[in-house]
Short mmCIF file of C-alpha atoms in Angstrom, two decimals:
data_model
loop_
_atom_site.label_atom_id
_atom_site.label_comp_id
_atom_site.label_asym_id
_atom_site.label_seq_id
_atom_site.Cartn_x
_atom_site.Cartn_y
_atom_site.Cartn_z
CA MET A 1 149.18 -66.12 83.10
CA ASN A 2 151.26 -64.35 80.46
CA ILE A 3 150.24 -60.69 80.50
CA LEU A 4 151.28 -57.75 78.31
CA ILE A 5 150.98 -54.16 79.47
CA LEU A 6 150.49 -52.47 76.09
CA ASP A 7 151.17 -48.74 76.55
CA VAL A 8 150.61 -47.14 73.13
CA TYR A 9 151.34 -43.61 71.90
CA PRO A 10 150.86 -41.72 68.63
CA LYS A 11 154.03 -40.69 66.82
CA THR A 12 154.83 -37.04 67.60
CA THR A 13 157.73 -34.59 67.65
CA TYR A 14 156.89 -33.56 71.22
CA ARG A 15 156.77 -35.34 74.55
CA ILE A 16 153.57 -37.07 75.61
CA SER A 17 153.23 -37.92 79.28
CA LYS A 18 150.26 -40.04 80.26
CA ASP A 19 151.22 -39.72 83.93
CA GLN A 20 150.80 -35.95 84.21
CA ASN A 21 147.48 -34.22 84.85
CA GLY A 22 146.08 -36.90 87.15
CA ALA A 23 147.06 -39.60 84.59
CA TYR A 24 144.77 -38.11 81.93
CA GLY A 25 148.05 -37.03 80.38
CA THR A 26 149.50 -33.97 78.73
CA ALA A 27 151.25 -33.46 75.39
CA ASN A 28 153.95 -30.78 75.48
CA ASN A 29 153.18 -29.24 72.10
CA TYR A 30 153.76 -25.81 73.60
CA CYS A 31 153.28 -23.64 70.49
CA ASP A 32 155.08 -22.72 67.29
CA GLY A 33 157.43 -19.95 68.46
CA PHE A 34 161.23 -20.23 68.44
CA VAL A 35 161.64 -20.41 72.22
CA ALA A 36 158.76 -22.87 72.62
CA GLN A 37 160.24 -25.14 69.94
CA ILE A 38 163.56 -25.26 71.81
CA LEU A 39 161.80 -26.03 75.09
CA LYS A 40 159.76 -28.74 73.38
CA ARG A 41 162.92 -30.52 72.24
CA ILE A 42 164.63 -30.19 75.63
CA VAL A 43 161.62 -31.62 77.48
CA LYS A 44 161.23 -34.54 75.04
CA LYS A 45 164.85 -35.56 75.62
CA SER A 46 164.80 -34.98 79.38
CA ILE A 47 161.61 -36.53 80.77
CA ASP A 48 160.20 -40.00 80.19
CA PHE A 49 158.31 -42.28 82.57
CA PRO A 50 155.04 -44.29 82.47
CA GLN A 51 151.92 -43.81 84.56
CA LEU A 52 152.56 -44.82 88.15
CA PHE A 53 149.40 -46.93 88.37
CA VAL A 54 150.75 -48.97 85.44
CA VAL A 55 153.98 -49.76 87.29
CA GLN A 56 152.01 -50.49 90.46
CA THR A 57 149.84 -52.92 88.48
CA CYS A 58 153.01 -54.62 87.22
CA GLY A 59 154.15 -55.04 90.82
CA GLU A 60 150.87 -56.59 91.95
CA LEU A 61 150.79 -59.07 89.05
CA MET A 62 154.47 -60.00 89.51
CA ASN A 63 153.89 -60.68 93.19
CA LEU A 64 151.12 -63.15 92.31
CA GLY A 65 153.43 -65.09 90.01
CA HIS A 66 152.14 -63.88 86.64
CA GLU A 67 154.58 -63.36 83.76
CA VAL A 68 154.38 -59.68 82.87
CA ASP A 69 155.85 -57.77 79.92
CA TYR A 70 155.66 -54.06 79.14
CA SER A 71 155.76 -52.62 75.63
CA THR A 72 154.82 -49.50 73.72
CA GLU A 73 154.49 -51.53 70.51
CA LEU A 74 152.30 -54.49 69.56
CA ASP A 75 153.79 -57.64 68.06
CA LEU A 76 150.96 -60.00 67.13
CA ASN A 77 153.48 -62.80 66.60
CA LYS A 78 153.79 -62.94 70.37
CA ASP A 79 150.75 -64.29 72.16
CA TYR A 80 149.56 -63.36 75.64
CA ASP A 81 146.67 -64.57 77.77
CA LEU A 82 145.71 -61.01 78.69
CA TYR A 83 146.43 -57.55 77.29
CA ILE A 84 146.20 -54.62 79.72
CA LEU A 85 146.02 -51.23 78.03
CA PRO A 86 146.53 -48.00 80.05
CA SER A 87 144.12 -45.22 79.06
CA SER A 88 144.63 -41.48 78.68
CA ILE A 89 142.97 -38.54 76.99
CA VAL A 90 146.09 -37.54 75.03
CA CYS A 91 146.37 -40.95 73.31
CA HIS A 92 142.68 -41.86 73.34
CA GLU A 93 142.03 -42.42 69.63
CA THR A 94 145.31 -44.32 69.26
CA GLU A 95 144.35 -46.57 72.17
CA LEU A 96 140.96 -47.32 70.60
CA GLU A 97 142.62 -48.40 67.35
CA TYR A 98 144.78 -50.89 69.23
CA VAL A 99 141.81 -52.22 71.21
CA LYS A 100 139.94 -52.82 67.95
CA LEU A 101 142.97 -54.56 66.44
CA LEU A 102 143.35 -56.82 69.46
CA LYS A 103 139.64 -57.60 69.48
CA LYS A 104 139.81 -58.48 65.78
CA ASN A 105 142.50 -61.00 66.67
CA ASN A 106 140.36 -62.48 69.48
CA LYS A 107 142.51 -61.18 72.33
CA LYS A 108 141.28 -60.53 75.86
CA ILE A 109 141.71 -56.84 76.73
CA ILE A 110 141.34 -54.85 79.94
CA VAL A 111 141.65 -51.06 79.84
CA ILE A 112 142.74 -49.29 83.02
CA GLY A 113 143.25 -45.76 84.32
CA PRO A 114 141.39 -42.61 85.35
CA PHE A 115 140.35 -41.62 81.83
CA ALA A 116 138.69 -44.96 81.12
CA THR A 117 137.14 -44.85 84.59
CA SER A 118 135.29 -41.65 83.68
CA ASN A 119 134.93 -42.28 79.92
CA PHE A 120 134.51 -46.04 79.63
CA GLN A 121 131.95 -46.35 76.83
CA PRO A 122 134.30 -45.90 73.81
CA TYR A 123 136.60 -48.62 75.17
CA LEU A 124 133.66 -50.96 75.76
CA ASN A 125 132.39 -50.30 72.24
CA ALA A 126 135.83 -51.15 70.85
CA GLY A 127 135.76 -54.54 72.58
CA ALA A 128 137.60 -54.12 75.89
CA HIS A 129 136.71 -54.66 79.52
CA VAL A 130 137.23 -51.58 81.72
CA ILE A 131 138.33 -51.36 85.34
CA LYS A 132 136.60 -48.42 87.03
CA GLY A 133 138.84 -47.21 89.82
CA GLU A 134 142.39 -47.93 90.90
CA PRO A 135 143.52 -51.02 88.93
CA GLU A 136 146.24 -52.03 91.38
CA MET A 137 143.54 -52.52 94.02
CA PHE A 138 141.74 -55.00 91.75
CA PHE A 139 144.95 -56.81 90.77
CA HIS A 140 146.25 -56.96 94.36
CA LYS A 141 144.30 -60.21 94.88
CA PHE A 142 144.01 -61.23 91.22
CA ASP A 143 143.65 -64.99 91.54
CA LYS A 144 142.07 -65.51 88.09
CA THR A 145 143.13 -68.19 85.63
CA VAL A 146 142.97 -68.02 81.84
CA ASN A 147 139.57 -69.74 81.88
CA ASP A 148 138.23 -67.17 84.36
CA LEU A 149 138.84 -64.32 81.94
CA ASN A 150 135.74 -65.25 79.96
CA ASP A 151 133.61 -64.57 83.03
CA LEU A 152 134.85 -61.02 83.62
CA PRO A 153 132.08 -58.38 83.43
CA ALA A 154 132.41 -55.60 80.86
CA ILE A 155 132.84 -53.06 83.66
CA ILE A 156 134.91 -54.24 86.63
CA GLU A 157 134.14 -52.21 89.75
CA ASN A 158 133.23 -52.30 93.45
CA PHE A 159 136.39 -54.10 94.57
CA THR A 160 138.29 -53.67 97.85
CA ILE A 161 140.39 -50.51 98.32
CA PHE A 162 143.39 -51.64 100.35
CA PRO A 163 145.50 -49.38 102.61
CA LEU A 164 148.46 -48.02 100.63
CA ASP A 165 150.96 -49.75 102.92
CA GLU A 166 149.48 -53.14 102.00
CA LEU A 167 150.23 -52.80 98.29
CA ASN A 168 153.38 -54.33 96.85
CA PHE A 169 156.25 -52.24 95.56
CA PRO A 170 155.73 -51.03 91.97
CA GLY A 171 157.22 -53.32 89.32
CA TRP A 172 159.89 -50.96 88.01
CA GLU A 173 162.07 -53.94 87.11
CA ILE A 174 159.68 -54.66 84.21
CA ILE A 175 159.91 -51.08 82.92
CA PHE A 176 163.72 -51.05 83.17
CA LYS A 177 163.85 -54.07 80.85
CA LYS A 178 162.28 -51.83 78.18
CA TYR A 179 163.97 -48.49 78.89
CA THR A 180 165.39 -46.35 81.69
CA PRO A 181 162.92 -43.74 82.98
CA GLN A 182 164.38 -40.28 83.42
CA MET A 183 163.71 -36.84 84.81
CA LYS A 184 166.87 -34.86 84.05
CA PHE A 185 165.58 -31.71 85.74
CA ILE A 186 166.10 -33.53 89.07
CA GLY A 187 169.46 -35.10 88.28
CA ARG A 188 171.40 -37.44 86.05
CA GLY A 189 170.68 -41.14 85.90
CA ALA A 190 167.48 -43.10 86.27
CA ALA A 191 164.44 -41.43 87.82
CA ILE A 192 161.21 -43.07 88.92
CA THR A 193 157.88 -41.92 90.27
CA ILE A 194 156.52 -42.67 93.73
CA ASN A 195 153.64 -41.49 95.89
CA SER A 196 153.11 -40.96 99.61
CA SER A 197 149.38 -40.23 99.42
CA ARG A 198 146.29 -40.34 97.23
CA GLY A 199 143.26 -38.10 97.12
CA CYS A 200 142.84 -34.32 97.24
CA PRO A 201 140.08 -32.37 99.04
CA TYR A 202 140.83 -28.94 97.54
CA SER A 203 138.04 -26.93 95.91
CA CYS A 204 139.70 -26.92 92.47
CA GLN A 205 138.30 -30.45 92.06
CA TYR A 206 135.63 -28.70 89.98
CA TYR A 207 138.25 -28.54 87.19
CA CYS A 208 140.84 -31.06 88.36
CA VAL A 209 140.96 -34.71 87.27
CA TYR A 210 142.91 -36.08 90.26
CA PRO A 211 139.82 -36.86 92.39
CA LEU A 212 138.13 -38.79 89.56
CA GLN A 213 139.98 -42.00 90.44
CA GLN A 214 141.73 -41.22 93.72
CA GLY A 215 138.77 -39.50 95.39
CA ARG A 216 138.77 -36.40 97.59
CA LYS A 217 139.59 -38.18 100.84
CA LEU A 218 143.29 -38.05 101.69
CA ARG A 219 144.85 -41.52 102.10
CA LEU A 220 148.39 -41.68 103.44
CA LYS A 221 151.26 -44.10 103.03
CA SER A 222 153.37 -44.35 106.18
CA PRO A 223 156.69 -42.45 106.10
CA LYS A 224 158.57 -45.66 106.92
CA ARG A 225 157.01 -47.46 103.96
CA VAL A 226 157.77 -44.55 101.62
CA VAL A 227 161.45 -44.58 102.52
CA GLU A 228 161.65 -48.39 102.40
CA GLU A 229 160.42 -48.17 98.80
CA MET A 230 163.04 -45.55 97.93
CA ILE A 231 165.85 -47.56 99.50
CA TYR A 232 164.70 -50.76 97.77
CA PHE A 233 164.96 -49.18 94.32
CA LYS A 234 168.23 -47.49 95.20
CA LYS A 235 169.72 -50.87 96.11
CA ASN A 236 168.11 -52.91 93.32
CA LEU A 237 167.99 -50.50 90.36
CA ASN A 238 170.50 -47.83 91.47
CA VAL A 239 167.83 -45.12 91.47
CA SER A 240 168.61 -41.92 93.34
CA ASN A 241 166.11 -39.59 91.62
CA PHE A 242 162.46 -39.68 92.70
CA LEU A 243 159.46 -37.74 91.43
CA PHE A 244 156.57 -37.77 93.91
CA ARG A 245 153.22 -37.96 92.12
CA ASP A 246 150.98 -37.00 95.04
CA PRO A 247 148.37 -34.45 93.90
CA VAL A 248 149.78 -32.19 96.65
CA PHE A 249 152.81 -33.55 98.51
CA SER A 250 152.49 -30.90 101.23
CA LEU A 251 148.76 -31.41 101.91
CA ASP A 252 149.35 -32.90 105.39
CA LYS A 253 152.31 -30.92 106.75
CA ASN A 254 152.98 -33.33 109.62
CA HIS A 255 153.08 -36.27 107.20
CA THR A 256 155.34 -34.34 104.82
CA GLU A 257 157.75 -33.46 107.61
CA ALA A 258 157.77 -37.05 108.89
CA ILE A 259 158.69 -38.38 105.43
CA CYS A 260 161.52 -35.87 105.07
CA LYS A 261 162.89 -36.70 108.52
CA GLU A 262 162.69 -40.43 107.73
CA ILE A 263 164.73 -39.83 104.56
CA ILE A 264 167.31 -37.81 106.50
CA LYS A 265 167.47 -40.53 109.15
CA SER A 266 168.14 -43.18 106.48
CA LYS A 267 171.46 -41.47 105.50
CA PHE A 268 170.70 -42.18 101.82
CA LYS A 269 171.21 -39.29 99.41
CA PHE A 270 168.32 -38.75 97.03
CA LYS A 271 167.31 -36.03 94.59
CA ILE A 272 163.59 -35.41 94.78
CA CYS A 273 160.89 -33.47 92.93
CA VAL A 274 157.49 -32.77 94.50
CA GLU A 275 154.34 -30.83 93.66
CA VAL A 276 153.24 -28.63 96.54
CA HIS A 277 150.79 -25.92 97.45
CA LEU A 278 152.50 -22.76 98.66
CA LYS A 279 149.91 -22.26 101.41
CA ASN A 280 151.26 -25.45 103.09
CA ILE A 281 154.91 -24.36 102.96
CA ASP A 282 156.63 -22.42 105.74
CA GLU A 283 160.33 -21.69 106.29
CA ASN A 284 160.87 -24.50 108.79
CA LEU A 285 159.25 -27.16 106.59
CA ALA A 286 161.09 -25.87 103.52
CA LYS A 287 164.46 -26.26 105.26
CA ILE A 288 163.64 -29.84 106.28
CA MET A 289 162.49 -30.63 102.74
CA LYS A 290 165.73 -29.24 101.32
CA GLU A 291 167.81 -31.30 103.77
CA SER A 292 165.96 -34.47 102.73
CA GLY A 293 167.01 -34.01 99.10
CA ILE A 294 164.10 -32.10 97.57
CA ASN A 295 165.65 -29.90 94.89
CA LEU A 296 162.68 -29.15 92.64
CA MET A 297 159.12 -28.07 93.47
CA TYR A 298 156.16 -27.64 91.14
CA VAL A 299 153.74 -24.94 92.29
CA GLY A 300 150.49 -23.82 90.70
CA ILE A 301 150.23 -20.05 90.36
CA GLU A 302 147.61 -20.13 87.55
CA SER A 303 147.10 -16.38 87.13
CA GLY A 304 148.64 -13.18 88.41
CA ASP A 305 145.15 -11.66 88.55
CA GLU A 306 143.56 -12.59 91.86
CA GLU A 307 140.05 -11.92 90.53
CA VAL A 308 140.62 -14.39 87.67
CA ARG A 309 141.89 -16.98 90.16
CA ASP A 310 139.04 -16.45 92.60
CA ASP A 311 136.42 -16.76 89.85
CA ALA A 312 137.95 -20.11 88.87
CA ASN A 313 137.70 -21.25 92.51
CA ARG A 314 141.44 -21.98 92.65
CA THR A 315 142.87 -22.57 96.11
CA SER A 316 145.79 -20.15 96.22
CA GLU A 317 148.02 -17.88 98.28
CA SER A 318 147.98 -14.10 97.92
CA ASN A 319 150.31 -12.64 95.32
CA PHE A 320 152.55 -11.21 98.03
CA ASN A 321 152.96 -14.60 99.72
CA GLN A 322 153.56 -16.34 96.39
CA VAL A 323 156.43 -14.00 95.51
CA THR A 324 157.89 -14.16 99.02
CA LYS A 325 157.78 -17.94 99.31
CA VAL A 326 159.15 -18.69 95.83
CA LYS A 327 162.07 -16.32 96.40
CA PHE A 328 162.79 -17.98 99.76
CA LEU A 329 162.70 -21.48 98.23
CA GLU A 330 165.01 -20.47 95.39
CA LYS A 331 167.44 -18.82 97.81
CA LEU A 332 167.37 -22.00 99.89
CA GLY A 333 168.51 -23.98 96.85
CA ILE A 334 165.18 -25.51 95.84
CA LYS A 335 164.36 -24.79 92.20
CA VAL A 336 160.74 -23.89 91.55
CA LYS A 337 158.68 -24.59 88.46
CA ALA A 338 155.76 -22.14 88.52
CA MET A 339 152.75 -23.15 86.42
CA TYR A 340 150.40 -20.62 84.81
CA ILE A 341 147.12 -21.05 82.92
CA LEU A 342 145.92 -19.04 79.93
CA GLY A 343 142.20 -18.92 79.22
CA LEU A 344 140.55 -19.30 82.61
CA PRO A 345 136.89 -18.24 82.35
CA LYS A 346 137.48 -14.55 83.20
CA ASP A 347 140.92 -14.32 81.60
CA THR A 348 141.55 -11.77 78.85
CA SER A 349 144.53 -10.85 76.71
CA HIS A 350 145.26 -8.02 79.14
CA THR A 351 145.05 -10.13 82.32
CA PHE A 352 147.22 -12.85 80.78
CA LYS A 353 149.91 -10.34 79.78
CA GLN A 354 149.78 -9.11 83.37
CA THR A 355 150.29 -12.73 84.44
CA VAL A 356 153.41 -12.95 82.27
CA LYS A 357 154.68 -9.75 83.87
CA TYR A 358 153.92 -11.26 87.29
CA ALA A 359 155.78 -14.46 86.34
CA LYS A 360 158.85 -12.39 85.49
CA LYS A 361 158.58 -10.77 88.91
CA ILE A 362 158.48 -14.19 90.62
CA LYS A 363 161.46 -15.27 88.44
CA SER A 364 161.33 -18.97 89.29
CA SER A 365 163.88 -21.35 87.77
CA TYR A 366 161.23 -22.66 85.38
CA ALA A 367 157.85 -21.43 84.20
CA GLN A 368 155.15 -23.30 82.32
CA PHE A 369 152.29 -21.59 80.49
CA SER A 370 149.43 -23.88 79.48
CA VAL A 371 145.81 -23.48 78.36
CA PHE A 372 142.71 -23.98 80.49
CA THR A 373 141.02 -27.22 79.43
CA PRO A 374 137.63 -28.54 80.65
CA TYR A 375 138.14 -32.29 80.99
CA PRO A 376 135.42 -34.93 80.46
CA GLY A 377 134.55 -36.46 83.81
CA THR A 378 135.03 -33.26 85.82
CA PRO A 379 131.99 -31.31 87.06
CA ILE A 380 132.76 -28.30 84.86
CA TYR A 381 132.76 -30.35 81.64
CA LYS A 382 128.95 -30.31 81.60
CA GLU A 383 129.08 -26.52 81.23
CA TYR A 384 131.52 -26.69 78.32
CA LYS A 385 130.46 -29.85 76.50
CA ASP A 386 128.44 -27.97 73.87
CA LYS A 387 131.26 -25.45 73.38
CA ILE A 388 133.96 -28.02 72.52
CA ASN A 389 135.30 -27.20 69.04
CA VAL A 390 137.75 -30.07 68.39
CA LYS A 391 136.89 -33.52 67.08
CA TYR A 392 139.42 -35.67 68.92
CA PHE A 393 140.30 -36.09 72.58
CA GLU A 394 143.96 -36.26 71.54
CA ASN A 395 143.66 -32.49 70.95
CA PHE A 396 143.20 -32.06 74.72
CA THR A 397 146.95 -31.55 75.10
CA GLN A 398 146.70 -28.65 77.59
CA TRP A 399 148.31 -26.38 74.97
CA GLU A 400 145.33 -26.03 72.63
CA LEU A 401 142.12 -24.07 73.07
CA VAL A 402 139.53 -26.84 72.70
CA PHE A 403 136.37 -24.81 73.32
CA ASP A 404 134.77 -21.55 72.20
CA HIS A 405 136.10 -18.99 74.68
CA PRO A 406 134.28 -15.63 74.86
CA ASN A 407 137.57 -13.70 75.09
CA PHE A 408 139.98 -15.67 72.89
CA LYS A 409 140.31 -17.16 69.41
CA THR A 410 142.50 -20.19 68.71
CA ARG A 411 145.28 -18.27 66.93
CA GLU A 412 145.27 -15.60 69.61
CA VAL A 413 145.95 -18.25 72.26
CA THR A 414 148.90 -19.58 70.26
CA ASP A 415 150.27 -16.05 69.86
CA LEU A 416 149.91 -15.37 73.58
CA LEU A 417 151.71 -18.61 74.46
CA ASN A 418 154.53 -17.64 72.11
CA TYR A 419 154.61 -14.22 73.74
CA ALA A 420 154.74 -15.74 77.24
CA TYR A 421 157.59 -18.17 76.57
CA LYS A 422 159.62 -15.55 74.69
CA GLU A 423 159.09 -12.86 77.34
CA TYR A 424 159.97 -15.20 80.17
CA TYR A 425 162.95 -17.18 78.89
CA LEU A 426 164.58 -14.32 76.94
CA ASN A 427 164.28 -11.99 79.92
CA PRO A 428 167.88 -10.84 80.71
CA LYS A 429 167.30 -11.21 84.46
CA TRP A 430 166.22 -14.84 84.02
CA ILE A 431 169.16 -15.57 81.70
CA ILE A 432 171.65 -14.17 84.23
CA LYS A 433 170.05 -16.22 86.99
CA PHE A 434 170.19 -19.36 84.82
CA ILE A 435 173.90 -18.86 84.05
CA LEU A 436 174.76 -18.26 87.71
CA ASP A 437 172.81 -21.38 88.71
CA ARG A 438 174.71 -23.45 86.13
CA ILE A 439 178.06 -22.16 87.41
CA LYS A 440 177.01 -22.96 90.97
CA ASN A 441 175.93 -26.49 89.99
CA ILE A 442 179.25 -27.14 88.21
CA TYR A 443 181.20 -25.84 91.21
CA GLU A 444 179.21 -27.99 93.65
CA GLY A 445 179.64 -31.02 91.38
CA ILE A 446 183.42 -30.61 91.32
CA ASN A 447 183.52 -30.20 95.10
CA ASN A 448 181.43 -33.34 95.61
CA ARG A 449 183.69 -35.40 93.35
CA LEU A 450 186.82 -34.10 95.11
CA PHE A 451 185.26 -34.93 98.48
CA ARG A 452 184.46 -38.50 97.41
CA PHE A 453 187.96 -38.91 95.94
CA SER A 454 189.63 -37.69 99.15
CA ARG A 455 187.84 -40.17 101.42
#
């Protein structure tokens, strides 16, 4: 079959990532302040990659002999047997318009992804079929012909969930024909996403979208298979930069350590970004992670007020341990991006300003301040559904207040975000640290080039 992965986006001045936020997506429209506008431009130019389940689906279809194309634009002059459209919350209305257009032209459409899994009805109404669950599991044994497409049910579900090691490698070759994915905060050159596990059992599932498709049970990919995948794309696409998309890379410490040791054993040099939970990180594991090539960690701090965090049922370390561990990681040479949330249920203007002060104390290499958002499909959404004050799901960017909050107005949230980014990134101590880090990176780069030249 000839198949098109049609991955559509609205036109914006800021970066949209469908892969972030459990593949519901985020849109980095930080706010309207001077510092935020600069950050918005930097991020848009520095980070670009598709949803990992999309690339995995490409790999499964390729392996079965199907002809697969990937595009972010629709050309109706080209005809395909099947159109597969990845879903998200941040491009939802745009996606529906394309489904309607395809349906009008009598095309066969399947919509995939976590957002459509939990919010399938609008896509069905527009004329698409919807896969509920992990699409690569369905396509792993996709032996359908063109004639079989007419017999597909509107909702495709209850298919086999294969062990992660049994899946084929993601079809990054198809993406590279369109563009080169990048994550410049890890390193120069191409960067691709990968995972070593799926599922997350943490209590923040009340708010979090990750379990909606992956489930709460932790499923692991073997360390050997993880490293085989990395080496394959290093040899075939010259990729040295990898962004792990596990909900929490450090969830199983033994598994994490085994992966890092397998990378070290391979002798390949990679630059790696992971998202971790600080409660899983100790000094010994951190040193092994650094040796394996991990140079950037995302950590969720959420709020500097422990009462605000506890009320939101966030799984977190104490403030003392957060500060201690981030400082140790940074001293070790692992940059940390600390992520904070404005507008948690008990948050106030005062507690958020205390959070900004706390962020300056942590002084991580990067800080992100976003807005608490109740997502459709999560348990908490039922509590907030009648309080939603925006018309479109594309407003659920993670930088807009989309519901009536008892302690905040919309403009106040924007002002507080502007305050946070200005206070953090114009802090003289952070600026000095940034300059020293840049000098260190330049020095290390020169030394590495001289070393390679001398061999």
